[in-house]
PDB file of C-alpha atoms in Angstrom:
ATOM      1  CA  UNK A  14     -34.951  25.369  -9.444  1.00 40.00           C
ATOM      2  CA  UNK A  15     -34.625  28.248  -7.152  1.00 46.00           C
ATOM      3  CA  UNK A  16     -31.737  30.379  -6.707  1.00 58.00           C
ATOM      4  CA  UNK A  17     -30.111  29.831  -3.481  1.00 60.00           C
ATOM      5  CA  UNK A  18     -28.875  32.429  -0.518  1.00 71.00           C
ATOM      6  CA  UNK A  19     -25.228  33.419  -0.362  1.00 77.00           C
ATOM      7  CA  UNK A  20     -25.668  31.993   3.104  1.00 81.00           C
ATOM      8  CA  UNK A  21     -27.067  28.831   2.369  1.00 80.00           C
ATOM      9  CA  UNK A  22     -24.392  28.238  -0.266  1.00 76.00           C
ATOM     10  CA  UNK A  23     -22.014  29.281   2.285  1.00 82.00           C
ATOM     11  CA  UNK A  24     -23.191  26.154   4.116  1.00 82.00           C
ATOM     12  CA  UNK A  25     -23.383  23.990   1.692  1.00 82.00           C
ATOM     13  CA  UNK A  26     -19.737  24.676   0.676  1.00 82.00           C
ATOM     14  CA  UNK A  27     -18.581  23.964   4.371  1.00 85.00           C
ATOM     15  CA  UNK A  28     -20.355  20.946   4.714  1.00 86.00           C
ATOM     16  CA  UNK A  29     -19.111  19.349   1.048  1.00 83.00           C
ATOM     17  CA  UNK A  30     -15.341  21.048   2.524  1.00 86.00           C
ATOM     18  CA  UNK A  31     -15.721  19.127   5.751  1.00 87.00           C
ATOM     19  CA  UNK A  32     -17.030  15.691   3.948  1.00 87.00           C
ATOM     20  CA  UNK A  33     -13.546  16.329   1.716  1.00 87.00           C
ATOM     21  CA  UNK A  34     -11.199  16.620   4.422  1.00 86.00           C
ATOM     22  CA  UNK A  35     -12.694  14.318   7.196  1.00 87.00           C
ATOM     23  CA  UNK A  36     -13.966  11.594   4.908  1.00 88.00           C
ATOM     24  CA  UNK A  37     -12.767  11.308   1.759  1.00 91.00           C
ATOM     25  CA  UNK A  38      -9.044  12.662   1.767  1.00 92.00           C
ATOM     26  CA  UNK A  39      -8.579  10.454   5.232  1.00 94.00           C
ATOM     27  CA  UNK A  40     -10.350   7.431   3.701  1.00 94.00           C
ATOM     28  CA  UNK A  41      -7.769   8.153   0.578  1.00 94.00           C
ATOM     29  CA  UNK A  42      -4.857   8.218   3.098  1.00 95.00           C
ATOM     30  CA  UNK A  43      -5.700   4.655   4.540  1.00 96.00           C
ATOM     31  CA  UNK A  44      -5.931   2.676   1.387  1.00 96.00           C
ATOM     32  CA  UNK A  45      -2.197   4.612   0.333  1.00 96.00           C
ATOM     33  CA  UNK A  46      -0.826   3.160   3.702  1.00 96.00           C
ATOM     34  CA  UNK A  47      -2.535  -0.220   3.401  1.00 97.00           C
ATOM     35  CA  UNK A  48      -0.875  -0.372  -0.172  1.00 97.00           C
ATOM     36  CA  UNK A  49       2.518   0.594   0.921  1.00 96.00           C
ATOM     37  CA  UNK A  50       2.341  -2.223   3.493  1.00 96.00           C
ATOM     38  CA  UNK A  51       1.485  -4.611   0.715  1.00 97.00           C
ATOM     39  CA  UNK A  52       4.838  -3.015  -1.288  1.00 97.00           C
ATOM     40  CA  UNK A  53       6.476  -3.229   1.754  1.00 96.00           C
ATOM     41  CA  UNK A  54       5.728  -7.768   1.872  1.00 94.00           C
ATOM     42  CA  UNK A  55       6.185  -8.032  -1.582  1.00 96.00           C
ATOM     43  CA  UNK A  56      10.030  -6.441  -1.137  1.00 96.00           C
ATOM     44  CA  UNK A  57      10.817  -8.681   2.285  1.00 93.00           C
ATOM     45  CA  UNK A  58       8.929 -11.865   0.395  1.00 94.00           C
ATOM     46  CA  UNK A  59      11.307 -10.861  -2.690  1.00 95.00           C
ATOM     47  CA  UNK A  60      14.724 -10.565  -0.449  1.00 93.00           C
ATOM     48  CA  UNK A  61      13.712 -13.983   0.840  1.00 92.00           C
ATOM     49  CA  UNK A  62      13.716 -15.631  -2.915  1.00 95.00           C
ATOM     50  CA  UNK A  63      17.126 -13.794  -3.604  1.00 94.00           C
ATOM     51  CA  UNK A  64      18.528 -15.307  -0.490  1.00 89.00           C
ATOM     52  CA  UNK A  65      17.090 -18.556  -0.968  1.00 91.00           C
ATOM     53  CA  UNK A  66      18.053 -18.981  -4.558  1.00 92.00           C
ATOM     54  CA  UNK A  67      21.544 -17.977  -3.424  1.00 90.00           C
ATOM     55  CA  UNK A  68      21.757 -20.833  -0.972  1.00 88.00           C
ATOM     56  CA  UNK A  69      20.799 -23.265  -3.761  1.00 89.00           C
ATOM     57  CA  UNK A  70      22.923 -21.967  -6.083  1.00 89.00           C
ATOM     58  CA  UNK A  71      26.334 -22.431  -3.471  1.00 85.00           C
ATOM     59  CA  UNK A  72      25.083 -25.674  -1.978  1.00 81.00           C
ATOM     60  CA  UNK A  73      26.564 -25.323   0.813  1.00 76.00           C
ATOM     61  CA  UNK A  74      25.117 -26.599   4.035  1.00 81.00           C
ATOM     62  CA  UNK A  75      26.210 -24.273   6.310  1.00 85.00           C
ATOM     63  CA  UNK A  76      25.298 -20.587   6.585  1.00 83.00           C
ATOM     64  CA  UNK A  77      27.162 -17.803   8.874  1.00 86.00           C
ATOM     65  CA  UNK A  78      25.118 -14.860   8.591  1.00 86.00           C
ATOM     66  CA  UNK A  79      24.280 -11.657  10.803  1.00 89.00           C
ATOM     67  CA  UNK A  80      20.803 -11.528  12.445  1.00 87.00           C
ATOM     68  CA  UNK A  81      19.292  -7.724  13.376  1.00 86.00           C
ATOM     69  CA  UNK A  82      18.091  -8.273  16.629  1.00 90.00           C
ATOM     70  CA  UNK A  83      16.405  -4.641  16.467  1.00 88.00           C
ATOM     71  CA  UNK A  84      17.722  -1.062  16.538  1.00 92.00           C
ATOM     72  CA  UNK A  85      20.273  -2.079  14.330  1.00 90.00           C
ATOM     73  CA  UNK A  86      21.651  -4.029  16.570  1.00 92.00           C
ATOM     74  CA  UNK A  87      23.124  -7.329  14.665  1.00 93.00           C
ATOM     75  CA  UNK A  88      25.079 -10.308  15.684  1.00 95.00           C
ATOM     76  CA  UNK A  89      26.957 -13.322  14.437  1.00 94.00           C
ATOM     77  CA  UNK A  90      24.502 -16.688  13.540  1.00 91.00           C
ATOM     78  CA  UNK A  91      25.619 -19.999  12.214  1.00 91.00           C
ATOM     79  CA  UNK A  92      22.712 -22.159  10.639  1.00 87.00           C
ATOM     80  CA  UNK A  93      23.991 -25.845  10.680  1.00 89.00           C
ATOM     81  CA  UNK A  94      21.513 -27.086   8.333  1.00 87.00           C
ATOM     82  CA  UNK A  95      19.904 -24.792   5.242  1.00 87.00           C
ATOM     83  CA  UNK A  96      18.139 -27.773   3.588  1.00 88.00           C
ATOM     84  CA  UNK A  97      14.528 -26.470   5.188  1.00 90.00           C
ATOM     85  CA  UNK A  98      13.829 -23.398   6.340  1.00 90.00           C
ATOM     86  CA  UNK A  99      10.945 -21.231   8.947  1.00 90.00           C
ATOM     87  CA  UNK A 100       8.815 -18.998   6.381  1.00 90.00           C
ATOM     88  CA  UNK A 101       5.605 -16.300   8.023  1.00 87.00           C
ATOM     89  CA  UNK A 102       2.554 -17.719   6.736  1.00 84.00           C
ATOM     90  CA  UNK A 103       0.859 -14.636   7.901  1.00 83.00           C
ATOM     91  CA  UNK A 104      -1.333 -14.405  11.676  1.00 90.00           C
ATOM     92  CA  UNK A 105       1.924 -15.307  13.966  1.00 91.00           C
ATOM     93  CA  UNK A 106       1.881 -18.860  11.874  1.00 94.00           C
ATOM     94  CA  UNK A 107       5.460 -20.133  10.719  1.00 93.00           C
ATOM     95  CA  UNK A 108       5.968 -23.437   8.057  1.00 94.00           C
ATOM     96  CA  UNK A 109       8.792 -25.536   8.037  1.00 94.00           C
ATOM     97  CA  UNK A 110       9.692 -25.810   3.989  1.00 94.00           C
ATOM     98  CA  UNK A 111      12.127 -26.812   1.878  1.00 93.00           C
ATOM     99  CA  UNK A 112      14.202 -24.482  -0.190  1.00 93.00           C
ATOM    100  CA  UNK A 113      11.474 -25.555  -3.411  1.00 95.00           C
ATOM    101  CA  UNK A 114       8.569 -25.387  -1.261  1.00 95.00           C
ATOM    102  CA  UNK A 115      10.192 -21.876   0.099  1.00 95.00           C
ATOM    103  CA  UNK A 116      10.173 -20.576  -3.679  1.00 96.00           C
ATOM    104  CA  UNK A 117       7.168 -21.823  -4.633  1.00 96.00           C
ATOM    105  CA  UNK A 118       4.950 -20.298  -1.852  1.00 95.00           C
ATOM    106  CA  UNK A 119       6.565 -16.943  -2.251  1.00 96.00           C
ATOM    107  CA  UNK A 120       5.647 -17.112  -5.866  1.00 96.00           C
ATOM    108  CA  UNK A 121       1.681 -17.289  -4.858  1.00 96.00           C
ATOM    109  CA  UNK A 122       1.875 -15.266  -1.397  1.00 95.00           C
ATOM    110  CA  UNK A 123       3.992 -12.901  -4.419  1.00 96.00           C
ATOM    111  CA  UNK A 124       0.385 -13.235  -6.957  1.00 97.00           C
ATOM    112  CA  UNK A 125      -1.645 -12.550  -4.082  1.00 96.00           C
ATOM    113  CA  UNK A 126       0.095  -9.277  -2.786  1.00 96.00           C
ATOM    114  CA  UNK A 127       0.443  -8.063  -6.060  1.00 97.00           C
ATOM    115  CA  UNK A 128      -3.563  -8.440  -6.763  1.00 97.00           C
ATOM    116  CA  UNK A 129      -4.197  -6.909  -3.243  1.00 97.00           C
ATOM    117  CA  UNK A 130      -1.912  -3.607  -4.229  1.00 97.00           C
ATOM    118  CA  UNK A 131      -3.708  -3.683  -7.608  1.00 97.00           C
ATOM    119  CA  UNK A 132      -7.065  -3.491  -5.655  1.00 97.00           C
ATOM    120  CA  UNK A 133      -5.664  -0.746  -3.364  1.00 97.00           C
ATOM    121  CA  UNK A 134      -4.712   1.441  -6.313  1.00 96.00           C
ATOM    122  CA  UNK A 135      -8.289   1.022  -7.487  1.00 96.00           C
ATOM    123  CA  UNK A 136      -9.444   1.507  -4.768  1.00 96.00           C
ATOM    124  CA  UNK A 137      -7.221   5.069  -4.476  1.00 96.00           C
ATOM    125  CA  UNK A 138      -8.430   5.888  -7.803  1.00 95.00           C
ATOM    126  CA  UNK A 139     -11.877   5.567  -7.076  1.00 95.00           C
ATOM    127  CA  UNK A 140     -11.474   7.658  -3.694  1.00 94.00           C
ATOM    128  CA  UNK A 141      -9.583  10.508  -5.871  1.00 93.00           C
ATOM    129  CA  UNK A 142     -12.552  10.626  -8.198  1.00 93.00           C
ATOM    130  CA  UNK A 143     -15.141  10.961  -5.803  1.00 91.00           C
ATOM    131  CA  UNK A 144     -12.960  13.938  -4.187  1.00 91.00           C
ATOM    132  CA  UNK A 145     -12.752  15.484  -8.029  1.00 91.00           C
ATOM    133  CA  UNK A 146     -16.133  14.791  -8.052  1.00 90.00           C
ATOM    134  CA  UNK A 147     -17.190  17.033  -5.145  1.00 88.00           C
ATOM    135  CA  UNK A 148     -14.870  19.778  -5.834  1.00 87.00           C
ATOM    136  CA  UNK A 149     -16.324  20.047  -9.277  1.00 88.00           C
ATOM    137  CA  UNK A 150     -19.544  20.061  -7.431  1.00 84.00           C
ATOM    138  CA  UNK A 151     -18.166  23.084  -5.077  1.00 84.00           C
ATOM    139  CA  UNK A 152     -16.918  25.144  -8.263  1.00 85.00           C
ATOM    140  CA  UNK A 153     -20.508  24.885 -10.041  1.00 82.00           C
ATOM    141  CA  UNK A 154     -22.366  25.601  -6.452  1.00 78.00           C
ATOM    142  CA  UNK A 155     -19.917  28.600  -5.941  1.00 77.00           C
ATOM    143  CA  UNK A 156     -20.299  29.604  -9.918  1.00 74.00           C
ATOM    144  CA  UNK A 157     -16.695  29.677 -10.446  1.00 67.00           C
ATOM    145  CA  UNK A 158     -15.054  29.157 -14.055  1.00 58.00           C
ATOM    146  CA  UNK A 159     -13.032  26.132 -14.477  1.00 59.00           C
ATOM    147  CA  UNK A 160      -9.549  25.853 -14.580  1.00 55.00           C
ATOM    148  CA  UNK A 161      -7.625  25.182 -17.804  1.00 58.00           C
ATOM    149  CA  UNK A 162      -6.632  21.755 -18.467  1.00 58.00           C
ATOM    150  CA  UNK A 163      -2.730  22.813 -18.181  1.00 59.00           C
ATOM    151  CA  UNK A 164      -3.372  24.558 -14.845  1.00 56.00           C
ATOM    152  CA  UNK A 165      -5.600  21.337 -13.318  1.00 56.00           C
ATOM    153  CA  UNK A 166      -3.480  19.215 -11.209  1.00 59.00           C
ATOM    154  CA  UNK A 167      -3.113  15.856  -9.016  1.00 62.00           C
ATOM    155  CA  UNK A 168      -4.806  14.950  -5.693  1.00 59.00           C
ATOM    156  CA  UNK A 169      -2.047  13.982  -3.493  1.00 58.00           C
ATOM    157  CA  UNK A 170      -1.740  13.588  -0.101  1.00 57.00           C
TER     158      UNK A 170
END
């Protein structure tokens, strides 16, 4: 193989640096976001089961609550009837259940959340090994030593 110019690895370098920073790290950045929205359904579809296995463990019938109606901005509701209640399917769709029904569709949308976050994180993982991968590529093209195992650390955005 033949050696290459200091200016051609020069240009190599930039273009693996560029393919780093505009593809892979953003790529890695989108997946982390799309996984934190996940985390962030499983906690709200969570808060619904503790609320809803509150109401069946009072009985009551009646429910006086406060409602945030944005900004933190809450007022004073009264729910009449707690026997069914309006759950987000997902796409603008709502479902009239029952307090069982309630807790047993959170308990699969909960399954399928948690399989889509374990597919993100994958999916991160793989993305952090490609960028490893190149920047073990950049050392060897630029002949530098590698680091120590102690000194080596994380990818994180």
């Amino acid at each position: 193989m033949a050696m290459l110019g200091k200016q051609e690895v020069q240009g190599k370098v930039l273009r693996y640096e560029a393919f780093i920073s505009d593809v892979l790290q953003r790529d890695l950045q989108k997946v982390l976001e799309q996984r934190d929205e996940v985390y962030e359904k499983i906690a709200q579809y969570l808060q619904l089961k503790n609320v809803i296995e509150r109401l069946q463990e009072t009985g009551s019938q009646e429910l006086v609550t406060q409602v945030d109606l944005g900004c933190n901005f809450y007022v004073n509701a009264e729910v009449p009837d707690t026997s069914t209640i309006f759950v987000a399917l997902g796409y603008g769709f709502y479902a009239e259940l029952t307090l069982p029904e309630a807790l047993a569709f959170i308990e699969k949308k909960n399954k399928l959340l948690n399989e889509t976050a374990e597919t993100l994180t994958k999916d991160s993982a793989k993305i952090k090994a490609n960028i490893r991968m190149v920047l073990e590529g950049l050392r060897e093209l630029q002949g530098l030593q590698d680091l120590p195992e102690e000194n080596r650390r994380e990818i994180v955005l």
